[in-house]
Amino acid sequence: MTDTYTAGVYNAKDVPVGPQHYVETRVRRTYRSEDTTALRSVLCFSKSIVAQPPVNASMPQTPPLSCHHGAKRSQTTEDADSPSLCYHSNEQDHPSLCYHDNQLVSGSLDALIQQLVPTLDYYPDRTYIFTFLLSSRLFLPPYQLMSTVCRLVLDPRHDDPQADKMRIRELAPKMVQLLREWASSFPHDFHDERMISSLKDITQHLATMDQVYRKALGQILQDVTRSIAVQSRYQEVLLRSVAAECRTVMKTKLRAQRDLLSVCNDPFTLAQQLTHIELDRLSNIGPEEFIQAFVQKPQLESNQPSNIGEYVAWFNRLSFLVATEICMPVKRKTRARVTEFFIDVARECFNIGNFNSLMAILSGMTMGSVSRLRKTWGKVRTTSFHILEHQMDPSSNFSNYRTSLQGALHRSITATGPREKIVIPFFSLLIKDLYFLNQSSPSRLANGHVNFTKLQELSRRLGEVMRWKEVESPFQMDFRIQTFLLTTPVLNEDALYLASYKSEGPENNIEKHRWKTLRYTH
């Protein structure tokens, strides 16, 4: 048997921990749902927000992140990491923006906010809108940004009220479009009452110009309200699940229940249902949650469930479920059959492009309580297992996995059917990559400018996640199988070792000592 498989995991109280940590050091929990109605609402949860129409092609657009406002070339040595050749605004009273090769690389926060605000002859590029709305929360909360944008649009610019009214009238279509893009890309921002208040204020101002704008902004508000209601319902279910888990005793006694093979004995079907769960969990994570995780650490430490935290908890649960199903059977032949079944499921997950379930299954199969079952593994055909282990080998920063992921991405781009579009990354590694990307360079440069190059790279990576999570599951949901996967009790680490020792007795003094300790304490 090979060494215990190791994987990078996400520690919600700190930072992503490295691949040297064993899977078994993750959160250990026994899961039990006491509300099947709530569970059904999770399983049947679907996106209910109507997709927003694309940006009006006739609306003024700047070249992607290009130099404008009559900038001039100049030299700067304020930041060693940024290019020395930059562009600065001609306006002496306006915060500078720095360009290199016609690309925006840095600027003061005020200047970048100003770039987000439409003018009579300018509308920000969509790439800029997404990048700045996503990463601006590193510097200020969304409600403050919204308030500032509204103030820059609505504050008087002239002594003549009629001139200001005319200016706002001409800006109205662009502001509606900007707010529509904001609400469509980051609906979670509008869970804050202060955001809703600002949205209502600007609605009142623009509605005086034309009732068409009141209707358009009313539709945005309606969509946001629907998103809040749906997300609140989802979070309520998660809260009930967490409460049920807290009431569950971490039992070490073996429990009598149906085994997985009695519920589903087809590897392809189980891989499909796992993929269905993965896509549902992934779809509820907004790109801004990754950025907020960098700046709102106390929120992750609270008892409130987060979409990211719950997705990581699902990975942990699946790993322990796999280990439980392998360790529970008394007969060696049955344990070998279950092990081979999970190998087949893992292979099907790989073929689908579901790398997160694949890694969770491999993690469960290589826990110490499972890997020590030498007699069981002696009856298992392990060729496919070793191939999958090689594909997900953590050495060289998971280079084999990254190659496979790129292959899945290429297949997704050229896909002709919905099944080929599925890409579900190894989520804990994605979290770790984003964390180190954020840590690798400062958000602010030595001259006080915001490092816009870094924001662009974060935006690019999270833009990929956005595309992955928008894929709808092409597989029909099997409520019976998913109920088992999400609610059947799983054994914790100690209980797994007790079951493992009962199946195959301790083989050395260390195992004998641990067995005696577990029996005495449990």
Coordinates of C-alpha atoms in Angstrom, one line a residue:
M1 CA 0.0 0.0 0.0
T2 CA 1.3 3.5 -0.8
D3 CA 1.9 6.2 1.7
T4 CA -1.0 8.1 3.0
Y5 CA -2.1 10.7 0.4
T6 CA -1.6 14.3 1.4
A7 CA -3.4 17.3 0.1
G8 CA -3.5 21.0 0.6
V9 CA -6.5 22.0 2.7
Y10 CA -8.2 25.2 3.7
N11 CA -8.1 26.2 7.4
A12 CA -11.0 28.6 7.9
K13 CA -9.3 30.1 11.0
D14 CA -6.0 30.8 9.4
V15 CA -4.8 30.4 5.9
P16 CA -4.6 27.5 3.5
V17 CA -2.2 25.0 5.0
G18 CA 0.4 23.3 2.9
P19 CA 0.3 19.9 1.3
Q20 CA 2.5 18.5 4.0
H21 CA -0.6 18.2 6.3
Y22 CA -2.4 14.9 6.3
V23 CA -6.0 14.9 5.2
E24 CA -7.0 13.5 8.6
T25 CA -5.9 16.8 10.3
R26 CA -8.9 18.5 8.7
V27 CA -12.1 19.2 10.6
R28 CA -13.4 16.0 12.1
R29 CA -17.1 15.8 12.3
T30 CA -20.1 13.5 12.3
Y31 CA -22.9 14.8 10.1
R32 CA -26.6 14.2 10.6
S33 CA -29.5 16.1 9.1
E34 CA -32.7 16.3 11.2
D35 CA -34.7 18.2 8.6
T36 CA -35.4 16.3 5.4
T37 CA -37.6 19.1 4.2
A38 CA -34.7 21.6 4.6
L39 CA -32.5 19.0 2.9
R40 CA -34.8 18.7 -0.1
S41 CA -34.7 22.5 -0.5
V42 CA -30.9 22.4 -0.6
L43 CA -30.9 19.5 -3.1
C44 CA -33.5 21.3 -5.3
F45 CA -31.8 24.6 -4.9
S46 CA -31.4 26.3 -8.2
K47 CA -30.4 29.7 -9.6
S48 CA -33.4 31.9 -9.7
I49 CA -31.9 35.2 -10.7
V50 CA -32.7 36.1 -14.2
A51 CA -29.6 36.6 -16.3
Q52 CA -29.0 40.2 -17.2
P53 CA -28.8 41.3 -20.8
P54 CA -25.4 42.0 -22.2
V55 CA -23.9 45.5 -22.3
N56 CA -25.4 47.7 -24.9
A57 CA -23.0 47.5 -27.8
S58 CA -23.8 51.1 -28.7
M59 CA -22.7 52.4 -25.3
P60 CA -19.4 54.3 -25.3
Q61 CA -16.6 52.0 -24.4
T62 CA -12.9 52.6 -23.7
P63 CA -10.3 50.2 -25.0
P64 CA -9.7 47.5 -22.3
L65 CA -7.8 49.3 -19.5
S66 CA -6.2 51.7 -22.0
C67 CA -4.7 55.1 -21.5
H68 CA -7.1 58.1 -21.9
H69 CA -7.8 61.5 -20.5
G70 CA -4.9 63.0 -22.4
A71 CA -2.2 61.3 -20.4
K72 CA 1.4 62.0 -20.9
R73 CA 4.5 59.8 -20.5
S74 CA 6.8 60.3 -17.5
Q75 CA 9.4 58.4 -15.5
T76 CA 8.9 57.1 -11.9
T77 CA 11.1 55.2 -9.6
E78 CA 8.7 55.1 -6.7
D79 CA 8.1 51.4 -6.9
A80 CA 10.8 48.9 -7.8
D81 CA 8.3 46.3 -8.8
S82 CA 6.4 48.4 -11.3
P83 CA 7.7 49.4 -14.8
S84 CA 9.6 52.6 -14.9
L85 CA 7.8 53.9 -17.9
C86 CA 4.4 55.1 -16.9
Y87 CA 1.6 57.5 -17.9
H88 CA 0.1 60.2 -15.6
S89 CA -3.0 62.3 -15.9
N90 CA -2.5 65.8 -17.2
E91 CA -5.0 67.1 -14.6
Q92 CA -2.9 68.5 -11.8
D93 CA -5.9 68.4 -9.4
H94 CA -6.8 64.8 -10.2
P95 CA -5.1 61.8 -8.6
S96 CA -2.6 60.2 -10.9
L97 CA -3.1 57.0 -12.9
C98 CA -0.1 55.1 -14.0
Y99 CA 0.2 53.2 -17.3
H100 CA 2.7 51.1 -19.1
D101 CA 2.4 50.0 -22.7
N102 CA -1.0 51.6 -22.8
Q103 CA -2.2 49.4 -19.9
L104 CA -3.2 50.6 -16.5
V105 CA -0.9 49.3 -13.8
S106 CA -1.6 51.5 -10.7
G107 CA -3.4 54.5 -9.4
S108 CA -4.7 56.1 -6.3
L109 CA -7.9 54.7 -4.9
D110 CA -9.7 57.9 -5.6
A111 CA -8.6 57.9 -9.2
L112 CA -9.6 54.3 -9.7
I113 CA -13.1 55.1 -8.3
Q114 CA -13.3 58.0 -10.7
Q115 CA -12.5 55.6 -13.5
L116 CA -15.6 53.6 -12.5
V117 CA -18.0 56.6 -12.8
P118 CA -19.5 57.2 -16.3
T119 CA -19.3 60.7 -17.8
L120 CA -21.1 62.2 -20.7
D121 CA -18.5 60.8 -23.2
Y122 CA -17.1 57.8 -21.3
Y123 CA -18.3 54.5 -20.0
P124 CA -15.9 52.1 -18.2
D125 CA -14.8 48.9 -20.0
R126 CA -16.5 45.8 -18.7
T127 CA -13.2 44.3 -17.8
Y128 CA -12.4 47.3 -15.6
I129 CA -15.9 47.2 -14.0
F130 CA -15.6 43.6 -12.9
T131 CA -11.9 43.9 -11.8
F132 CA -12.4 47.0 -9.7
L133 CA -15.8 46.0 -8.2
L134 CA -14.3 42.6 -7.3
S135 CA -11.1 43.8 -5.7
S136 CA -12.1 47.2 -4.3
R137 CA -13.3 45.5 -1.2
L138 CA -9.6 45.0 -0.3
F139 CA -9.7 48.8 0.4
L140 CA -13.2 49.8 1.3
P141 CA -16.6 48.0 1.8
P142 CA -19.0 47.9 -1.2
Y143 CA -21.6 50.2 0.4
Q144 CA -18.9 52.9 0.7
L145 CA -18.0 52.5 -2.9
M146 CA -21.6 52.7 -3.9
S147 CA -22.2 55.8 -1.9
T148 CA -19.1 57.5 -3.4
V149 CA -20.1 56.6 -7.0
C150 CA -23.6 58.0 -6.4
R151 CA -22.2 61.1 -4.9
L152 CA -19.9 61.7 -7.8
V153 CA -22.8 61.3 -10.2
L154 CA -25.5 63.3 -8.3
D155 CA -23.5 66.1 -6.7
P156 CA -24.0 69.5 -8.5
R157 CA -21.3 70.4 -10.9
H158 CA -22.7 73.8 -12.1
D159 CA -24.3 76.9 -10.6
D160 CA -27.2 76.3 -13.0
P161 CA -29.6 73.6 -11.6
Q162 CA -30.9 73.0 -15.1
A163 CA -27.4 72.2 -16.4
D164 CA -26.9 69.7 -13.7
K165 CA -30.4 68.2 -14.4
M166 CA -29.5 67.9 -18.0
R167 CA -26.1 66.2 -17.2
I168 CA -27.8 63.7 -14.9
R169 CA -30.4 63.0 -17.6
E170 CA -27.7 62.2 -20.1
L171 CA -25.9 60.0 -17.6
A172 CA -29.0 58.1 -16.5
P173 CA -28.7 55.3 -19.1
K174 CA -25.1 54.7 -18.3
M175 CA -25.7 54.6 -14.5
V176 CA -28.6 52.1 -15.0
Q177 CA -26.2 50.0 -17.0
L178 CA -23.4 50.2 -14.4
L179 CA -25.8 49.3 -11.6
R180 CA -27.2 46.4 -13.6
E181 CA -23.7 45.0 -14.2
W182 CA -22.9 45.5 -10.5
A183 CA -26.1 43.7 -9.3
S184 CA -25.6 40.9 -11.9
S185 CA -22.0 40.1 -11.1
F186 CA -22.1 40.7 -7.3
P187 CA -25.6 40.3 -6.0
H188 CA -24.3 39.4 -2.5
D189 CA -23.1 43.1 -2.2
F190 CA -26.8 44.1 -2.0
H191 CA -27.5 42.0 1.1
D192 CA -26.3 45.1 2.9
E193 CA -29.1 47.5 3.7
R194 CA -26.8 50.4 3.1
M195 CA -26.4 49.3 -0.5
I196 CA -30.1 49.0 -1.0
S197 CA -30.5 52.5 0.5
S198 CA -28.1 54.0 -2.0
L199 CA -29.8 52.1 -4.8
K200 CA -33.1 53.5 -3.8
D201 CA -31.7 57.0 -3.5
I202 CA -30.3 57.0 -7.0
T203 CA -33.5 55.4 -8.3
Q204 CA -35.5 58.4 -6.9
H205 CA -33.2 60.9 -8.6
L206 CA -33.1 59.2 -12.0
A207 CA -36.9 58.4 -11.9
T208 CA -37.6 62.2 -12.0
M209 CA -35.9 62.2 -15.4
D210 CA -37.9 59.4 -17.0
Q211 CA -40.2 56.6 -15.8
V212 CA -38.2 54.2 -18.0
Y213 CA -35.3 54.5 -15.5
R214 CA -37.6 53.9 -12.6
K215 CA -38.8 50.7 -14.2
A216 CA -35.2 49.6 -15.1
L217 CA -33.9 50.2 -11.6
G218 CA -37.0 48.7 -10.1
Q219 CA -36.2 45.5 -12.0
I220 CA -32.6 45.6 -10.6
L221 CA -34.0 46.0 -7.1
Q222 CA -36.5 43.2 -7.7
D223 CA -33.7 40.8 -8.9
V224 CA -31.5 41.8 -5.9
T225 CA -34.4 41.2 -3.5
R226 CA -35.0 37.8 -5.0
S227 CA -31.3 36.9 -4.7
I228 CA -31.3 37.9 -1.0
A229 CA -34.4 35.8 -0.3
V230 CA -32.9 32.7 -2.1
Q231 CA -29.5 33.1 -0.4
S232 CA -31.2 33.6 3.0
R233 CA -33.1 30.4 2.6
Y234 CA -29.9 28.6 1.6
Q235 CA -28.1 30.0 4.6
E236 CA -31.0 29.1 6.9
V237 CA -30.7 25.5 5.8
L238 CA -26.9 25.6 6.4
L239 CA -27.5 27.0 9.9
R240 CA -29.9 24.2 10.7
S241 CA -27.4 21.7 9.4
V242 CA -24.6 23.2 11.6
A243 CA -26.9 23.2 14.6
A244 CA -27.8 19.5 14.0
E245 CA -24.1 18.7 13.8
C246 CA -23.4 20.4 17.0
R247 CA -26.1 18.3 18.7
T248 CA -24.7 15.1 17.3
V249 CA -22.4 13.2 19.7
M250 CA -19.1 12.1 18.1
K251 CA -19.8 8.5 18.7
T252 CA -17.2 5.9 18.3
K253 CA -19.5 2.9 18.4
L254 CA -20.3 1.3 15.0
R255 CA -23.7 2.1 13.8
A256 CA -26.3 -0.1 12.1
Q257 CA -27.4 1.5 8.8
R258 CA -27.7 0.8 5.1
D259 CA -24.4 0.7 3.3
L260 CA -23.8 2.8 0.1
L261 CA -23.8 -0.2 -2.2
S262 CA -27.4 -0.9 -1.2
V263 CA -28.4 2.6 -2.2
C264 CA -26.3 2.9 -5.4
N265 CA -24.0 0.2 -6.9
D266 CA -23.3 2.0 -10.2
P267 CA -20.1 4.0 -10.2
F268 CA -21.2 6.3 -13.0
T269 CA -24.5 7.1 -11.4
L270 CA -22.8 7.9 -8.1
A271 CA -20.2 10.1 -9.8
Q272 CA -23.1 12.0 -11.5
Q273 CA -24.8 12.6 -8.2
L274 CA -21.6 13.8 -6.6
T275 CA -21.1 16.2 -9.5
H276 CA -24.6 17.4 -9.0
I277 CA -23.9 18.3 -5.4
E278 CA -20.5 19.9 -6.3
L279 CA -22.1 22.2 -8.9
D280 CA -24.9 23.2 -6.5
R281 CA -22.4 24.1 -3.7
L282 CA -20.0 25.8 -6.1
S283 CA -22.8 27.9 -7.7
N284 CA -23.6 29.6 -4.4
I285 CA -20.1 31.0 -4.0
G286 CA -19.8 34.5 -5.3
P287 CA -16.3 35.6 -6.5
E288 CA -16.3 38.4 -4.0
E289 CA -16.4 35.8 -1.1
F290 CA -12.8 34.8 -2.0
I291 CA -11.6 38.4 -1.7
Q292 CA -13.6 39.0 1.5
A293 CA -11.9 36.0 3.0
F294 CA -8.6 37.8 2.7
V295 CA -9.9 40.9 4.6
Q296 CA -12.6 39.6 6.9
K297 CA -10.9 36.8 8.8
P298 CA -13.1 37.3 12.0
Q299 CA -16.2 36.4 9.9
L300 CA -14.6 33.1 8.9
E301 CA -13.9 32.4 12.6
S302 CA -17.5 32.9 13.6
N303 CA -20.1 30.2 14.0
Q304 CA -22.0 31.6 11.0
P305 CA -21.7 29.2 8.0
S306 CA -20.2 30.6 4.8
N307 CA -20.5 29.3 1.4
I308 CA -16.8 28.7 1.1
G309 CA -16.7 27.0 4.6
E310 CA -19.6 24.8 3.8
Y311 CA -18.0 23.7 0.5
V312 CA -14.8 22.8 2.3
A313 CA -16.9 20.9 4.9
W314 CA -18.5 18.9 2.1
F315 CA -15.1 17.8 0.9
N316 CA -14.2 16.7 4.4
R317 CA -17.5 14.9 4.8
L318 CA -17.1 13.0 1.5
S319 CA -13.6 11.9 2.6
F320 CA -14.8 10.5 5.9
L321 CA -17.8 8.9 4.2
V322 CA -15.5 7.0 1.9
A323 CA -13.3 5.9 4.8
T324 CA -16.4 4.9 6.8
E325 CA -17.9 2.8 4.1
I326 CA -14.6 0.9 3.6
C327 CA -13.8 0.3 7.3
M328 CA -17.4 -0.7 8.4
P329 CA -17.9 -4.1 6.7
V330 CA -16.7 -7.0 8.8
K331 CA -16.0 -9.3 5.9
R332 CA -12.7 -8.7 4.0
K333 CA -14.3 -9.5 0.7
T334 CA -17.0 -6.9 1.2
R335 CA -14.4 -4.3 2.2
A336 CA -12.4 -5.0 -1.0
R337 CA -15.5 -4.7 -3.1
V338 CA -16.4 -1.4 -1.6
T339 CA -12.8 -0.2 -2.1
E340 CA -12.9 -1.2 -5.8
F341 CA -16.3 0.5 -6.1
F342 CA -14.8 3.8 -4.9
I343 CA -11.9 3.5 -7.3
D344 CA -14.4 3.2 -10.1
V345 CA -16.3 6.2 -8.9
A346 CA -13.1 8.2 -8.6
R347 CA -12.3 7.3 -12.2
E348 CA -15.7 8.4 -13.4
C349 CA -15.3 11.7 -11.6
F350 CA -12.0 12.2 -13.3
N351 CA -13.6 11.6 -16.7
I352 CA -16.5 14.0 -15.9
G353 CA -14.0 16.7 -14.8
N354 CA -15.1 16.6 -11.2
F355 CA -11.7 16.9 -9.5
N356 CA -13.0 18.0 -6.1
S357 CA -14.9 14.7 -5.6
L358 CA -12.0 12.8 -7.0
M359 CA -9.6 14.3 -4.5
A360 CA -12.0 13.8 -1.6
I361 CA -12.4 10.1 -2.5
L362 CA -8.7 9.6 -2.8
S363 CA -8.2 11.4 0.5
G364 CA -10.7 9.1 2.2
M365 CA -9.1 6.0 0.7
T366 CA -5.7 6.9 1.9
M367 CA -6.5 7.8 5.5
G368 CA -4.4 5.9 8.0
S369 CA -7.4 3.8 9.1
V370 CA -8.0 2.7 5.5
S371 CA -4.4 2.4 4.3
R372 CA -3.4 0.0 7.1
L373 CA -5.9 -2.6 5.9
R374 CA -3.2 -4.6 4.1
K375 CA -5.2 -7.8 3.8
T376 CA -8.1 -5.9 2.3
W377 CA -5.9 -4.0 -0.2
G378 CA -4.3 -7.4 -1.1
K379 CA -7.6 -8.4 -2.7
V380 CA -8.1 -5.1 -4.5
R381 CA -7.2 -4.4 -8.2
T382 CA -5.2 -1.3 -7.7
T383 CA -4.0 -0.4 -11.2
S384 CA -6.6 2.3 -11.7
F385 CA -6.1 3.6 -8.2
H386 CA -2.4 4.1 -8.7
I387 CA -3.1 5.9 -12.0
L388 CA -5.5 8.3 -10.2
E389 CA -3.0 8.8 -7.4
H390 CA -0.4 9.7 -9.9
Q391 CA -2.8 12.2 -11.6
M392 CA -3.4 13.9 -8.2
D393 CA 0.1 13.6 -6.9
P394 CA 0.9 16.7 -4.8
S395 CA 4.6 16.7 -5.7
S396 CA 5.8 19.6 -7.9
N397 CA 2.9 21.7 -6.7
F398 CA 0.3 19.3 -8.1
S399 CA 1.8 19.5 -11.6
N400 CA 0.0 16.4 -12.9
Y401 CA -3.3 17.7 -11.6
R402 CA -2.8 21.1 -13.1
T403 CA -2.1 19.5 -16.5
S404 CA -5.3 17.5 -16.3
L405 CA -7.2 20.6 -15.2
Q406 CA -5.9 22.4 -18.3
G407 CA -7.1 19.5 -20.4
A408 CA -10.6 19.7 -18.9
L409 CA -10.6 23.5 -19.5
H410 CA -9.8 23.0 -23.1
R411 CA -12.5 20.4 -23.4
S412 CA -15.0 22.8 -21.8
I413 CA -14.1 25.6 -24.2
T414 CA -14.6 23.5 -27.2
A415 CA -17.6 21.5 -25.8
T416 CA -20.6 20.8 -28.0
G417 CA -22.7 19.3 -25.2
P418 CA -23.3 20.2 -21.5
R419 CA -21.4 17.2 -20.0
E420 CA -18.2 18.3 -21.6
K421 CA -18.5 21.8 -20.1
I422 CA -18.1 20.6 -16.5
V423 CA -14.9 21.7 -14.7
I424 CA -14.9 21.4 -10.9
P425 CA -11.4 22.2 -9.6
F426 CA -9.8 20.8 -6.4
F427 CA -11.3 23.5 -4.3
S428 CA -8.8 23.6 -1.4
L429 CA -5.9 24.0 -3.8
L430 CA -7.8 26.8 -5.6
I431 CA -8.2 28.5 -2.3
K432 CA -4.5 28.1 -1.5
D433 CA -3.5 29.4 -5.0
L434 CA -5.6 32.5 -4.6
Y435 CA -4.3 33.1 -1.1
F436 CA -0.7 33.0 -2.2
L437 CA -1.5 35.1 -5.3
N438 CA -2.9 37.7 -2.9
Q439 CA 0.2 37.4 -0.6
S440 CA 2.8 37.4 -3.4
S441 CA 2.6 41.1 -4.1
P442 CA 1.4 44.1 -2.1
S443 CA -2.1 45.6 -2.7
R444 CA -0.6 49.1 -2.3
L445 CA 2.7 50.1 -3.8
A446 CA 5.4 52.2 -2.1
N447 CA 4.0 55.4 -3.6
G448 CA 0.5 54.7 -2.1
H449 CA -1.0 53.6 -5.4
V450 CA -3.3 50.6 -5.7
N451 CA -1.5 47.8 -7.4
F452 CA -3.9 47.4 -10.3
T453 CA -1.8 44.7 -12.0
K454 CA -2.4 42.4 -9.0
L455 CA -6.1 43.2 -9.1
Q456 CA -6.2 42.2 -12.7
E457 CA -4.6 38.8 -12.0
L458 CA -7.0 38.1 -9.1
S459 CA -9.9 39.1 -11.4
R460 CA -8.6 36.8 -14.2
R461 CA -8.4 33.8 -11.9
L462 CA -11.8 34.4 -10.3
G463 CA -13.3 35.1 -13.7
E464 CA -12.4 31.4 -14.6
V465 CA -14.2 30.3 -11.4
M466 CA -17.3 32.3 -12.5
R467 CA -17.4 30.4 -15.7
W468 CA -17.0 27.0 -14.0
K469 CA -19.8 27.7 -11.5
E470 CA -22.3 28.8 -14.1
V471 CA -22.4 25.4 -15.7
E472 CA -25.8 23.7 -15.0
S473 CA -25.7 20.0 -14.0
P474 CA -26.7 17.9 -17.0
F475 CA -27.5 15.0 -14.7
Q476 CA -30.9 14.3 -13.3
M477 CA -31.0 14.5 -9.5
D478 CA -31.6 11.2 -7.6
F479 CA -33.0 12.4 -4.3
R480 CA -32.5 9.0 -2.6
I481 CA -28.8 8.8 -3.4
Q482 CA -28.1 12.5 -2.5
T483 CA -30.0 12.1 0.8
F484 CA -27.7 9.2 1.7
L485 CA -24.6 11.2 0.7
L486 CA -25.6 14.3 2.6
T487 CA -27.2 12.8 5.7
T488 CA -25.9 9.4 6.6
P489 CA -23.7 9.5 9.7
V490 CA -20.0 9.1 9.2
L491 CA -17.4 8.0 11.7
N492 CA -14.8 10.4 13.1
E493 CA -11.1 9.6 13.2
D494 CA -11.1 7.6 16.4
A495 CA -14.2 5.6 15.4
L496 CA -12.6 4.8 12.0
Y497 CA -9.5 3.4 13.7
L498 CA -11.6 1.3 16.1
A499 CA -13.5 -0.1 13.1
S500 CA -10.3 -0.7 11.2
Y501 CA -8.7 -2.6 14.2
K502 CA -11.8 -4.7 14.5
S503 CA -11.6 -5.6 10.8
E504 CA -7.9 -6.3 10.9
G505 CA -6.2 -6.5 14.2
P506 CA -3.2 -4.3 15.3
E507 CA 0.0 -5.4 13.7
N508 CA 2.7 -3.7 15.9
N509 CA 3.1 -2.3 19.3
I510 CA 2.2 1.3 18.2
E511 CA -1.1 0.1 16.8
K512 CA -1.8 -2.1 19.9
H513 CA -1.2 0.8 22.2
R514 CA -3.5 3.0 20.2
W515 CA -6.2 0.4 20.1
K516 CA -6.1 -0.1 23.9
T517 CA -6.2 3.7 24.4
L518 CA -9.2 4.1 22.1
R519 CA -11.1 1.2 23.7
Y520 CA -10.4 2.7 27.1
T521 CA -11.5 6.2 26.3
H522 CA -14.4 5.2 24.2

